[in-house]
mmCIF file of C-alpha atoms in Angstrom:
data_model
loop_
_atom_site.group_PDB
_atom_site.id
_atom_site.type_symbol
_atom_site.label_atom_id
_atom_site.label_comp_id
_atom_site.label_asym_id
_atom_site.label_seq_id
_atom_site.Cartn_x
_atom_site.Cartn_y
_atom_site.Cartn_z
ATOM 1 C CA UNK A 1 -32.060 -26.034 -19.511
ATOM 2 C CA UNK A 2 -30.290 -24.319 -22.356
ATOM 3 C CA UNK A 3 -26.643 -24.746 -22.485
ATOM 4 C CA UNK A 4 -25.514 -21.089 -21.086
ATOM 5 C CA UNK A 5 -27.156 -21.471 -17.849
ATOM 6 C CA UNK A 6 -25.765 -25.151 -17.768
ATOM 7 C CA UNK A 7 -22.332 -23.898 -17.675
ATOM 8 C CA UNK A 8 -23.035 -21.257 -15.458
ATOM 9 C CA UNK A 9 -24.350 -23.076 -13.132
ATOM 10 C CA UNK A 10 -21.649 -25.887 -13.692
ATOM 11 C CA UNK A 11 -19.224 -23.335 -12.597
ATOM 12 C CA UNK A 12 -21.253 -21.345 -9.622
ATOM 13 C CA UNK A 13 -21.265 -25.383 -8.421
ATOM 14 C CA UNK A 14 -17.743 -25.560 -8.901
ATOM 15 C CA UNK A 15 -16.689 -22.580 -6.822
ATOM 16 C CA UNK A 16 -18.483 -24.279 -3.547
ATOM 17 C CA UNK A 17 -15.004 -25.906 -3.459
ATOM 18 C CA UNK A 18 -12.964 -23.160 -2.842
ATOM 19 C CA UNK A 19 -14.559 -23.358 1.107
ATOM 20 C CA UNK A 20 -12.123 -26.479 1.402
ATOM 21 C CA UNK A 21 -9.101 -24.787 0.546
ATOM 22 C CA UNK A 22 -7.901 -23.836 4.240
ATOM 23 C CA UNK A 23 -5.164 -21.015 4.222
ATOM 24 C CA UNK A 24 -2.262 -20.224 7.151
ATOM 25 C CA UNK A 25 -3.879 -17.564 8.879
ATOM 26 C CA UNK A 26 -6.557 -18.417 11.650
ATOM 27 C CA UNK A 27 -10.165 -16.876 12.361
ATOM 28 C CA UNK A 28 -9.825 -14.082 15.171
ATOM 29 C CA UNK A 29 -10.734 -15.091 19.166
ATOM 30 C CA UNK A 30 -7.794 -18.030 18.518
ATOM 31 C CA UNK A 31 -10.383 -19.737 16.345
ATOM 32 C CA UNK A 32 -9.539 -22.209 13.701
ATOM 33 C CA UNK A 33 -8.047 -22.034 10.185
ATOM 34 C CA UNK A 34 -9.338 -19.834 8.100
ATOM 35 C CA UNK A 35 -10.139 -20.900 4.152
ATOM 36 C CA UNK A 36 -10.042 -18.607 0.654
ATOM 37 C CA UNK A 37 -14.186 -18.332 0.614
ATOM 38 C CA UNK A 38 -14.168 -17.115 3.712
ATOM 39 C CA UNK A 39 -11.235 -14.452 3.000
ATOM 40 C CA UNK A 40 -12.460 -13.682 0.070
ATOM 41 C CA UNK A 41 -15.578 -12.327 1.148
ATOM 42 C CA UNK A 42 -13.892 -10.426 3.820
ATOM 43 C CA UNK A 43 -11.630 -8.624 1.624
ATOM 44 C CA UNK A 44 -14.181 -7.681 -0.620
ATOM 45 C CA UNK A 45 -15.971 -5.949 1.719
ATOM 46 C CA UNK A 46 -13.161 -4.365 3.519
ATOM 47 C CA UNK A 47 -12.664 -3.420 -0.089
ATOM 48 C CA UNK A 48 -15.837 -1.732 -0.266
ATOM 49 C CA UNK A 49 -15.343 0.135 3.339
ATOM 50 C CA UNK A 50 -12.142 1.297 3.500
ATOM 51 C CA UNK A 51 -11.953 2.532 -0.631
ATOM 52 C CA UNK A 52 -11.445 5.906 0.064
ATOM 53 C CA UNK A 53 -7.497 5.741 1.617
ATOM 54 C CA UNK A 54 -6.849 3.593 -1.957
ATOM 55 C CA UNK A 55 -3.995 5.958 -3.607
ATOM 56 C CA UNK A 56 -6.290 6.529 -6.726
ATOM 57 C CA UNK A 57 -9.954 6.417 -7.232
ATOM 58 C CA UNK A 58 -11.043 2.831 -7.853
ATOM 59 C CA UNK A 59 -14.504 1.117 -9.381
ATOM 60 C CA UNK A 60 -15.896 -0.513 -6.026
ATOM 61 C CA UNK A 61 -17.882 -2.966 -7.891
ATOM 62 C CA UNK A 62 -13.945 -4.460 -9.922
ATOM 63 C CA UNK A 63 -12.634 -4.039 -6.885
ATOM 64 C CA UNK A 64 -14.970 -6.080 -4.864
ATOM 65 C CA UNK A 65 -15.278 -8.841 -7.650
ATOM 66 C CA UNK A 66 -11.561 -8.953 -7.946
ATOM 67 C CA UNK A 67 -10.868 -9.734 -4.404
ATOM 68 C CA UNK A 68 -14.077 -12.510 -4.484
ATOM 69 C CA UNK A 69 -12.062 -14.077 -7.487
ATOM 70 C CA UNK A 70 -8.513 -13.735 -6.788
ATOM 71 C CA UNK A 71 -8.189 -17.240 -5.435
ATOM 72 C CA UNK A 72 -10.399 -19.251 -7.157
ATOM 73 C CA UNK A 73 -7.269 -21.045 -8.777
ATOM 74 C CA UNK A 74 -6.552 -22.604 -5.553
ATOM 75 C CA UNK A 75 -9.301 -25.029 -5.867
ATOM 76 C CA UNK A 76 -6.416 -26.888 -7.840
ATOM 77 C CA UNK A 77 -3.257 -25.343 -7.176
ATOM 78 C CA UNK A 78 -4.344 -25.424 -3.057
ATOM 79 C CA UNK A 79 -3.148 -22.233 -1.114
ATOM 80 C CA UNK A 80 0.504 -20.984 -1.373
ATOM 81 C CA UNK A 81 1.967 -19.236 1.821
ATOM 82 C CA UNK A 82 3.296 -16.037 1.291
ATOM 83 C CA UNK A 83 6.061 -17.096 3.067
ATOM 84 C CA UNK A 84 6.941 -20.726 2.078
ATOM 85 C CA UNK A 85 9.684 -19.989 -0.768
ATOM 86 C CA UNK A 86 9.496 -23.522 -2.434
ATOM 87 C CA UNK A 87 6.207 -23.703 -2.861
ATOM 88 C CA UNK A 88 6.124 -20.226 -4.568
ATOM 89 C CA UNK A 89 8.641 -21.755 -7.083
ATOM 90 C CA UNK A 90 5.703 -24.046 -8.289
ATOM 91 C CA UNK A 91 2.822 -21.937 -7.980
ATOM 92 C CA UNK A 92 2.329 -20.035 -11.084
ATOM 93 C CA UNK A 93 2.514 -23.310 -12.823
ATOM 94 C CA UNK A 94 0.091 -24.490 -10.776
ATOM 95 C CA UNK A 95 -2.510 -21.763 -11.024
ATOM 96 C CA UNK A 96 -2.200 -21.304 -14.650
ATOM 97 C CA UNK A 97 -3.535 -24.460 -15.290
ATOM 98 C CA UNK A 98 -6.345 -23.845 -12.970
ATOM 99 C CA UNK A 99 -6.757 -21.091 -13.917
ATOM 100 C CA UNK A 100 -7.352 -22.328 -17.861
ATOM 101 C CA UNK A 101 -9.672 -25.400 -16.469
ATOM 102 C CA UNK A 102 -11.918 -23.783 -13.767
ATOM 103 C CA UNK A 103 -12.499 -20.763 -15.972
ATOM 104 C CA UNK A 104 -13.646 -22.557 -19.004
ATOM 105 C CA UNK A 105 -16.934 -24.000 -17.719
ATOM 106 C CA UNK A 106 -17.768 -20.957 -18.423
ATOM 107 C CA UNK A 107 -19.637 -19.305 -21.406
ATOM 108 C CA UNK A 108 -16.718 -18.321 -23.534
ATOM 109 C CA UNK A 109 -17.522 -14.383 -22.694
ATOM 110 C CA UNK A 110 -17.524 -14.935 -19.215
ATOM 111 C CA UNK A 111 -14.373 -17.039 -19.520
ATOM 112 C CA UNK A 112 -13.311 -14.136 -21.487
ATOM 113 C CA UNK A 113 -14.521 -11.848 -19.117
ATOM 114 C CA UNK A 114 -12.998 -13.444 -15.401
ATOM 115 C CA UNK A 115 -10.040 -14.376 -16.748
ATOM 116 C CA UNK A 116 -8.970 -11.397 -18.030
ATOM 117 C CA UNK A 117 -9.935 -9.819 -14.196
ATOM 118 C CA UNK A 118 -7.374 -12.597 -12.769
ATOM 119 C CA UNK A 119 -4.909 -11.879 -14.510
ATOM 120 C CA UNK A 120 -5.330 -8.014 -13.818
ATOM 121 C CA UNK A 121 -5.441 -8.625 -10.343
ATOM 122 C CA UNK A 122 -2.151 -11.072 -11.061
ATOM 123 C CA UNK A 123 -0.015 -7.678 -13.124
ATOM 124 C CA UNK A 124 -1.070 -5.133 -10.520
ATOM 125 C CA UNK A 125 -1.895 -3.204 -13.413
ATOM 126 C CA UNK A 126 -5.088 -1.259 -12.417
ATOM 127 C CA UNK A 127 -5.399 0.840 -9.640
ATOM 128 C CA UNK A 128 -8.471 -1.865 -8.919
ATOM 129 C CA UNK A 129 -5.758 -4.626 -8.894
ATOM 130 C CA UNK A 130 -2.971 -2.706 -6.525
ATOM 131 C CA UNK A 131 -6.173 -1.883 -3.722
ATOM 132 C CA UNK A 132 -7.399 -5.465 -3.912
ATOM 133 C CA UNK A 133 -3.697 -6.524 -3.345
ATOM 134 C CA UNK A 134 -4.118 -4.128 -0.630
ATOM 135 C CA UNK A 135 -6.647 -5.712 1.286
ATOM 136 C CA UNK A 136 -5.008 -9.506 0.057
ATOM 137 C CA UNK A 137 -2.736 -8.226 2.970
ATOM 138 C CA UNK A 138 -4.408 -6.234 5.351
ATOM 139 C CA UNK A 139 -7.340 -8.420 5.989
ATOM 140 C CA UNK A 140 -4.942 -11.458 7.677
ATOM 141 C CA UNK A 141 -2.772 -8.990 8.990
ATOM 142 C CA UNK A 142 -5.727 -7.655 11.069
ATOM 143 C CA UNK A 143 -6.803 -11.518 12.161
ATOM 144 C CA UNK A 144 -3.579 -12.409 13.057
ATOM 145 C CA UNK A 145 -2.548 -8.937 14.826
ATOM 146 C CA UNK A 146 -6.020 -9.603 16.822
ATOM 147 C CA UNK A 147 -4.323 -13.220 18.043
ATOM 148 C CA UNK A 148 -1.747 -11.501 19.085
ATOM 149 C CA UNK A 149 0.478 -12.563 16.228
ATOM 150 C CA UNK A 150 0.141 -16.351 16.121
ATOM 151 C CA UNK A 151 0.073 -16.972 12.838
ATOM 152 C CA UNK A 152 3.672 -15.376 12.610
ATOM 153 C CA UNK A 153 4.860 -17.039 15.614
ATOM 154 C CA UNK A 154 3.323 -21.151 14.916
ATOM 155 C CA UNK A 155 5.966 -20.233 11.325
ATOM 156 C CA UNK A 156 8.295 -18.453 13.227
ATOM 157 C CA UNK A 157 8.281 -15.511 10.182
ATOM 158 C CA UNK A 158 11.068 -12.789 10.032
ATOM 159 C CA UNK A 159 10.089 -9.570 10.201
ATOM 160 C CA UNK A 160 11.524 -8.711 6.708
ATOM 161 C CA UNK A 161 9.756 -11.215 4.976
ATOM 162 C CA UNK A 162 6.984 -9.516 5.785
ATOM 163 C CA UNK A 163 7.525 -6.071 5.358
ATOM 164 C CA UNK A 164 8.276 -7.414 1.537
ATOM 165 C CA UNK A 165 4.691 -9.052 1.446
ATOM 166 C CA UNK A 166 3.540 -5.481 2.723
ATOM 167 C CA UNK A 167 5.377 -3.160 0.700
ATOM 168 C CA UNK A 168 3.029 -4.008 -2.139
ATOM 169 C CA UNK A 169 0.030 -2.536 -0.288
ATOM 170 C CA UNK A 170 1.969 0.661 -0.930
ATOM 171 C CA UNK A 171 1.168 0.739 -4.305
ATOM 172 C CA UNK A 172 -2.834 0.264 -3.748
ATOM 173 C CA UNK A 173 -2.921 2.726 -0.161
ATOM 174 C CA UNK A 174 0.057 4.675 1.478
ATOM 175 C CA UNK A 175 -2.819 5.011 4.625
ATOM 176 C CA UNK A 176 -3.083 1.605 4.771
ATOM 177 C CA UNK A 177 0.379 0.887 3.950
ATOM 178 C CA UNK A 178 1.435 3.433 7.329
ATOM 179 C CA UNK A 179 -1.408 1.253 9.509
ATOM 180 C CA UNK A 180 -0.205 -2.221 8.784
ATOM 181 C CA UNK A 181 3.541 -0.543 8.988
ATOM 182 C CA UNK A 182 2.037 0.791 12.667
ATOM 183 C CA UNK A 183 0.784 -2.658 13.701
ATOM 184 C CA UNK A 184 3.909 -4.773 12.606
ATOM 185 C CA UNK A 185 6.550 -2.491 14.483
ATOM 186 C CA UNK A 186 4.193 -3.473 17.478
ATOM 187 C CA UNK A 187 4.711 -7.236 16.650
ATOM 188 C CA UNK A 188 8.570 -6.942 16.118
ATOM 189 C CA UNK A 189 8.717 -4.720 19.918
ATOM 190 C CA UNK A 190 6.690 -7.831 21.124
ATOM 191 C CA UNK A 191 9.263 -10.474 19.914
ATOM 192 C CA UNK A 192 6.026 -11.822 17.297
ATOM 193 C CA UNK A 193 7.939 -11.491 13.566
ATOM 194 C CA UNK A 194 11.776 -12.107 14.209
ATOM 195 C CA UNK A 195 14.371 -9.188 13.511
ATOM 196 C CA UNK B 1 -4.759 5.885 13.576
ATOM 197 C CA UNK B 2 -7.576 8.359 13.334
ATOM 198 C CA UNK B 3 -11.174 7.805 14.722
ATOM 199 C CA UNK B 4 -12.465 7.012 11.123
ATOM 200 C CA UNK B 5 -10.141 4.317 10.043
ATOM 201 C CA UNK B 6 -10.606 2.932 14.019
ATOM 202 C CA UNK B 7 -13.833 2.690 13.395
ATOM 203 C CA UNK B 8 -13.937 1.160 9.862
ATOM 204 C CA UNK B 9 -11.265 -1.296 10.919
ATOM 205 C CA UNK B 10 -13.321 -2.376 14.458
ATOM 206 C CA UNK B 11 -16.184 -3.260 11.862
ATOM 207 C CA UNK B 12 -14.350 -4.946 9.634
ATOM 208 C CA UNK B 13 -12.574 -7.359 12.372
ATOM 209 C CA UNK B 14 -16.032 -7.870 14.271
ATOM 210 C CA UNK B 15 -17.484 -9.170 10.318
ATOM 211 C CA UNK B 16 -14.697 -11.564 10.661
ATOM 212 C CA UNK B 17 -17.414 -13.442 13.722
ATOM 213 C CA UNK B 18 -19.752 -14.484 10.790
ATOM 214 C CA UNK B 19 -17.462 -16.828 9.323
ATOM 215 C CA UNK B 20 -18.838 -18.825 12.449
ATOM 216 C CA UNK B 21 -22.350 -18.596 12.355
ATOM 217 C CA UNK B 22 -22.974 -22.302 10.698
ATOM 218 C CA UNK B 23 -26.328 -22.593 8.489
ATOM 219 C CA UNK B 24 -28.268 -26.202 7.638
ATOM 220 C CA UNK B 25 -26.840 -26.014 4.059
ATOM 221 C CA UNK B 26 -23.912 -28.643 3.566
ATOM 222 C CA UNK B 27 -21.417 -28.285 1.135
ATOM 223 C CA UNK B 28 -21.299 -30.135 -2.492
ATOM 224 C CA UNK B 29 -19.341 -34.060 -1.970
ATOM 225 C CA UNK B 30 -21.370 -33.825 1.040
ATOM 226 C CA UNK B 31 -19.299 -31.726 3.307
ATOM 227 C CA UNK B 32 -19.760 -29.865 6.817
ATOM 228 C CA UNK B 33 -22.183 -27.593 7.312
ATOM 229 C CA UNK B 34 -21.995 -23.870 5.346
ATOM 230 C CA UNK B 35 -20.996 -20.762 6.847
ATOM 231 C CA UNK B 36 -22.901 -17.625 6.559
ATOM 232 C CA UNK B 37 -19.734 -15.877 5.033
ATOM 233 C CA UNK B 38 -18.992 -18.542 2.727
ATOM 234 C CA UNK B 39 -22.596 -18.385 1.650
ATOM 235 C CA UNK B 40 -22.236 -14.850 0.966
ATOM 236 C CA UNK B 41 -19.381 -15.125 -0.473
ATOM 237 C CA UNK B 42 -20.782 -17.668 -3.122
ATOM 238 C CA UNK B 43 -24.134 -15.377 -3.391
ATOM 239 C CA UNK B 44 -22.112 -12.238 -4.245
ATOM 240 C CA UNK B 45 -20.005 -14.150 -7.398
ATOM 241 C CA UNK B 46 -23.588 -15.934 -9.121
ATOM 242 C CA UNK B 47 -25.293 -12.767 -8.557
ATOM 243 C CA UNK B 48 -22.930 -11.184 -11.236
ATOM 244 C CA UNK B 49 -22.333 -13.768 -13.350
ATOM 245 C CA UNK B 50 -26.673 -14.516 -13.440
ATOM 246 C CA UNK B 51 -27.203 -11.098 -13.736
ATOM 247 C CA UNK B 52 -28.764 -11.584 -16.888
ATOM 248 C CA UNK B 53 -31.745 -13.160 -16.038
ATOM 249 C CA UNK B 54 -32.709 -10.433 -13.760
ATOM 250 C CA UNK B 55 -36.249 -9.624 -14.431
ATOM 251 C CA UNK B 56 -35.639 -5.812 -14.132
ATOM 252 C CA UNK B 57 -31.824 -4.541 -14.754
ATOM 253 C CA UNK B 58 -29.573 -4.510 -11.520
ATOM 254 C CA UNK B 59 -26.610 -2.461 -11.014
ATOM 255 C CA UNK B 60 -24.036 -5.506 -10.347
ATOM 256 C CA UNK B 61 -21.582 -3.853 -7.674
ATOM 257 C CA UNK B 62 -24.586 -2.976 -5.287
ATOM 258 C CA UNK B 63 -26.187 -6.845 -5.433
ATOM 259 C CA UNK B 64 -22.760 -7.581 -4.850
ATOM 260 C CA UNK B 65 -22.300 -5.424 -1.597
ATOM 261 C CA UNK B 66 -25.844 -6.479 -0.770
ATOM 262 C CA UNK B 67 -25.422 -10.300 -0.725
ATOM 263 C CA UNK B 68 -21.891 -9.992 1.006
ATOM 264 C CA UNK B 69 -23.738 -8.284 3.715
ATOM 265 C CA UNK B 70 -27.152 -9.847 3.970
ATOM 266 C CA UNK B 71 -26.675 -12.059 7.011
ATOM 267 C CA UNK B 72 -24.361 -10.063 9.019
ATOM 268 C CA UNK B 73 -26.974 -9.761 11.808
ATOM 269 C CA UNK B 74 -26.472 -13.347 11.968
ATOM 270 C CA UNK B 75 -23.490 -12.335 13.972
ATOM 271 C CA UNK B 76 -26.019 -11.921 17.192
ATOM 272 C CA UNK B 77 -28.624 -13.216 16.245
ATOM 273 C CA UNK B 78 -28.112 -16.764 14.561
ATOM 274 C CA UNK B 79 -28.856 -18.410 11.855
ATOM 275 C CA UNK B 80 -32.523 -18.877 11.393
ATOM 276 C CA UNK B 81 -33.555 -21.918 9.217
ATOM 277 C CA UNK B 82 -36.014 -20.918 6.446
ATOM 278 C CA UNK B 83 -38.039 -24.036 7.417
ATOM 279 C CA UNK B 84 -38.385 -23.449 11.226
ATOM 280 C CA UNK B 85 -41.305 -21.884 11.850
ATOM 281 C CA UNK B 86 -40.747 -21.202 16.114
ATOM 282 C CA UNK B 87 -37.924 -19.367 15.561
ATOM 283 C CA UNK B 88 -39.089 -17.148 12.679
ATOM 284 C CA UNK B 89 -41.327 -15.825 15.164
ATOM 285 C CA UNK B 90 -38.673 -13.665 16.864
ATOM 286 C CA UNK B 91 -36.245 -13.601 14.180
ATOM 287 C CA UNK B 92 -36.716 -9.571 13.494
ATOM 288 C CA UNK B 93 -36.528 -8.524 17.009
ATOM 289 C CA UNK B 94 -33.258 -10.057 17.203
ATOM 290 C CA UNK B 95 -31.723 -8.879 14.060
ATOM 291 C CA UNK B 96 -32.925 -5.318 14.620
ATOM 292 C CA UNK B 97 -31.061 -5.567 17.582
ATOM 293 C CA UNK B 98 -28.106 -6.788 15.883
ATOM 294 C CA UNK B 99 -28.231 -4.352 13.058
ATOM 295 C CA UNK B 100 -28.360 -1.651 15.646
ATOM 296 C CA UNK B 101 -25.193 -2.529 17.156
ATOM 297 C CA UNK B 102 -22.874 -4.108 14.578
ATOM 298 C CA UNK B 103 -23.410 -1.379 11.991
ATOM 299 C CA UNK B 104 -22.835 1.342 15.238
ATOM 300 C CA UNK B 105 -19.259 0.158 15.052
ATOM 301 C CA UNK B 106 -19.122 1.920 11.769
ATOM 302 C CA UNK B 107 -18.511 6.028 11.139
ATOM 303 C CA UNK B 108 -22.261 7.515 10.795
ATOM 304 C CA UNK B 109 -22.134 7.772 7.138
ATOM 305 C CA UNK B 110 -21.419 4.402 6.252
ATOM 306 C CA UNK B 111 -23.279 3.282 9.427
ATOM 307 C CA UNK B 112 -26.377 5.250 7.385
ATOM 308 C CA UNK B 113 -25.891 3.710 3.691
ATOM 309 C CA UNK B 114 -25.042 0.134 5.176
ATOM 310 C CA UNK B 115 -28.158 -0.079 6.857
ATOM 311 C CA UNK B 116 -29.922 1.601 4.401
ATOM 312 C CA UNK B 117 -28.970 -1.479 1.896
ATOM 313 C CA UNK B 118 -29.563 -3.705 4.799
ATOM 314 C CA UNK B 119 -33.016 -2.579 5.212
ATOM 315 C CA UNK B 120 -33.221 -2.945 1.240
ATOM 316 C CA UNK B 121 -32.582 -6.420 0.851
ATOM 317 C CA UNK B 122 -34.976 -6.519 3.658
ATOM 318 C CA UNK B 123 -37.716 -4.921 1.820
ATOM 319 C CA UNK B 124 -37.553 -6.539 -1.268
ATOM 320 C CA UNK B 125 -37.941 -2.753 -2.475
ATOM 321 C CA UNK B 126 -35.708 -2.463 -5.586
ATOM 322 C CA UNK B 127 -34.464 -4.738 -8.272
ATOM 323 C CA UNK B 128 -31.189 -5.353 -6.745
ATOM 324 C CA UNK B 129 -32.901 -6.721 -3.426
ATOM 325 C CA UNK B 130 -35.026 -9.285 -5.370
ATOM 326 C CA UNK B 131 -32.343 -10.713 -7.489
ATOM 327 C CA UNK B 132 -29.924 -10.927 -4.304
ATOM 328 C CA UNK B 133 -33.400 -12.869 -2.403
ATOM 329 C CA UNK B 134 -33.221 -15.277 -5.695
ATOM 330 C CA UNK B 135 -29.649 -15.792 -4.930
ATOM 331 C CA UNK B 136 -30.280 -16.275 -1.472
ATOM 332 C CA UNK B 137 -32.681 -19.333 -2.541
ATOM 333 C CA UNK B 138 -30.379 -20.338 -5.407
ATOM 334 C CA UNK B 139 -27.415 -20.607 -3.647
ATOM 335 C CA UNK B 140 -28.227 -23.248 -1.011
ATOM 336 C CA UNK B 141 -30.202 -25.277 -3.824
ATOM 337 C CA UNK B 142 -27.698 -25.605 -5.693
ATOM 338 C CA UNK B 143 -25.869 -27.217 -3.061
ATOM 339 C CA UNK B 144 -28.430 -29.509 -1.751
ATOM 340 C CA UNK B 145 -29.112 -30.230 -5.400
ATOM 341 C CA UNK B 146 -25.710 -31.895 -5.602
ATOM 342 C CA UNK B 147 -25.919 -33.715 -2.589
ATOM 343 C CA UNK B 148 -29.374 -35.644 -3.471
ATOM 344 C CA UNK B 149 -31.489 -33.563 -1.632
ATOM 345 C CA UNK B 150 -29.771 -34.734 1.464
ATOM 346 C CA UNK B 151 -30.728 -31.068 3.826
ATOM 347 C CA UNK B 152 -34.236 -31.614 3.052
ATOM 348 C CA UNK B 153 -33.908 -35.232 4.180
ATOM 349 C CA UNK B 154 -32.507 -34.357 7.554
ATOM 350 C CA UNK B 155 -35.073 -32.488 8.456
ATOM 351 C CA UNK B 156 -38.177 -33.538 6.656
ATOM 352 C CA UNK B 157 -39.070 -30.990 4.847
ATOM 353 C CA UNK B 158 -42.149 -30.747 2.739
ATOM 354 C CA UNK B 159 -42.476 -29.552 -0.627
ATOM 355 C CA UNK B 160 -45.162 -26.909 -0.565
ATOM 356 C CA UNK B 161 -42.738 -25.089 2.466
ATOM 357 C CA UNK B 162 -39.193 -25.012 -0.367
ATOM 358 C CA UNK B 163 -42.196 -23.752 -2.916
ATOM 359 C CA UNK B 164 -43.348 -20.808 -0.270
ATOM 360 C CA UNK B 165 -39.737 -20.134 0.048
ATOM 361 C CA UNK B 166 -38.810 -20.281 -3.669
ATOM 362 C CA UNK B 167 -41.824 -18.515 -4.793
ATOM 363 C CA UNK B 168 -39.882 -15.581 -3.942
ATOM 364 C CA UNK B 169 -37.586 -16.121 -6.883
ATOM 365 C CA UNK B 170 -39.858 -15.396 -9.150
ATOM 366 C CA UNK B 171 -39.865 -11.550 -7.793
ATOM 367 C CA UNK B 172 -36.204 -11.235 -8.867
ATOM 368 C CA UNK B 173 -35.864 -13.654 -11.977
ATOM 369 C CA UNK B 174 -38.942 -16.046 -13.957
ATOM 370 C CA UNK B 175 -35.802 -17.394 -15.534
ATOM 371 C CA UNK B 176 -34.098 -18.615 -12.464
ATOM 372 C CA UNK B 177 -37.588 -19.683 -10.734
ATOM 373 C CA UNK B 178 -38.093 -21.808 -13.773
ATOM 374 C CA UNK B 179 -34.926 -23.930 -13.184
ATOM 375 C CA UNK B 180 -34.956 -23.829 -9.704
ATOM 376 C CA UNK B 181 -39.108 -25.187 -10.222
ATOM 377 C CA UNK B 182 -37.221 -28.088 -12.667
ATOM 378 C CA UNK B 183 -35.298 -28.887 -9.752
ATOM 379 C CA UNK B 184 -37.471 -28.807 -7.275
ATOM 380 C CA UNK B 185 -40.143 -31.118 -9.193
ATOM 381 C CA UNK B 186 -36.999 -34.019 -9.114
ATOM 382 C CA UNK B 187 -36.658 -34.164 -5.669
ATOM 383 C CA UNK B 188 -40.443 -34.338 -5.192
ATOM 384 C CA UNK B 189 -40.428 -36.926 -7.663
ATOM 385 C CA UNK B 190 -37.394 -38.444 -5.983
ATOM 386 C CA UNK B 191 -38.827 -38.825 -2.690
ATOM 387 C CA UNK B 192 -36.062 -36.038 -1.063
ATOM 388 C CA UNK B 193 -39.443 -33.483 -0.361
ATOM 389 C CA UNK B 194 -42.582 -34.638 1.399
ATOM 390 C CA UNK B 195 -45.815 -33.896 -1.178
#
């Protein structure tokens, strides 16, 4: 096998890890712990579907790629709550070096190539990066507002630590932005997010 | 919330139900058993970065959209195990029915294209379908690959069925049906397949 497809390969191996890495939020129907493969794949084709309320036009096929990517660090670094402040002290150390060794099994153009996409996806600089933020927090905010809030409630989260995690989606979708702003008043009239 | 964005987001909460529909394929270090969204997930990423050894050129975001949706029938109708034979005999009665209903949850124009690329991948008809069918067989090789063979062990699997299977690679990528052939020939060697 010549040496391209080794690494290639080496790395499409690699990612099968990223299934382990189990995040807070859990499946819908009170089901178990959800992991980054698994929310990956849902973003990107939520992504895909719901494209059109993103505030300016975006490539679908970036945009989906992005969101399958986005956490592919975490195979090292492990997943970060959004709303665990001490761990997000660490984190960018973290995911920068996992970032540097779990891209570069890669043929140095695709290394080139992905890591240049994380890191757009990292500086919201794209209008591809601010939608796939988007769906980063729409996607568990529709699993957990289908448990009835759970997830907010086993971590007893304030309500304005959320809406700070969901102000970003304003910059990828104002629509989207107004639904998840719909659904979380719901959650703070049902005593689910603390004032 | 408007009927459309009802709509889109009832489909994209009832996709979250795939995440348990568990195949034969264990992941790498010899872990549980796969997920069909996981799978998906991990089809959708080596379809772009294999791209290149596409025997015809593909247009990378619609393999993309078409592996991250290729087994969402599974959702009613199971996973169906490439090597059992019984159940392949009502597998597309059940996943029309499936199709029918899960992509009904959609608005009728993306309930039209979505099935459309459904019934794509299905067909085999275009260049994208047969380079997502040689991910489809890729994927899962790769992972039994790494764990000795071990799935074919566990249910005794003979060579010259993975070959039938596999064969179909070569409609999407000689390149890819070459290494996978490499691979295949050490486990028969091995002892993993029955000759």
């Amino acid at each position: 096998m010549d040496k391209r497809l080794q690494q290639q390969l080496a790395f499409a191996l690699e990612l099968d890890k990223e299934k382990n890495v189990l995040r807070q939020t859990h499946l819908s129907g009170h089901g178990r712990r959800e992991n980054d493969a698994e929310h990956a794949w849902h973003m990107a084709i939520m992504a895909y579907l719901l494209r059109e309320y993103a505030n300016e036009p975006v490539d679908a096929g970036r945009v989906m790629l992005m969101c399958l990517l986005h956490d592919v660090v975490e195979i090292d670094a492990g997943d970060t709550y959004a709303y665990d402040e001490e761990s997000k002290k660490t984190q960018k150390a973290r995911e920068d070096a996992a970032k540097e060794r779990i891209f570069s099994l890669l043929p140095e153009d695709q290394r080139a190539e992905l890591t240049a996409l994380f890191d757009e996806f990292e500086a919201w600089s794209t209008p591809e990066a601010r939608f796939a933020h988007a769906m980063d927090n729409l996607q568990p905010l529709l699993l957990n507002d289908s448990n009835g809030g759970s997830d907010w409630r086993a971590h007893g989260v304030a309500a304005e630590q959320v809406y700070r995690r969901h102000s970003g989606t304003l910059q990828g979708s104002e629509r989207l932005y107004r639904e998840s702003d719909r659904i979380l008043q719901k959650h703070i009239e049902a005593g689910n997010l603390k004032k």
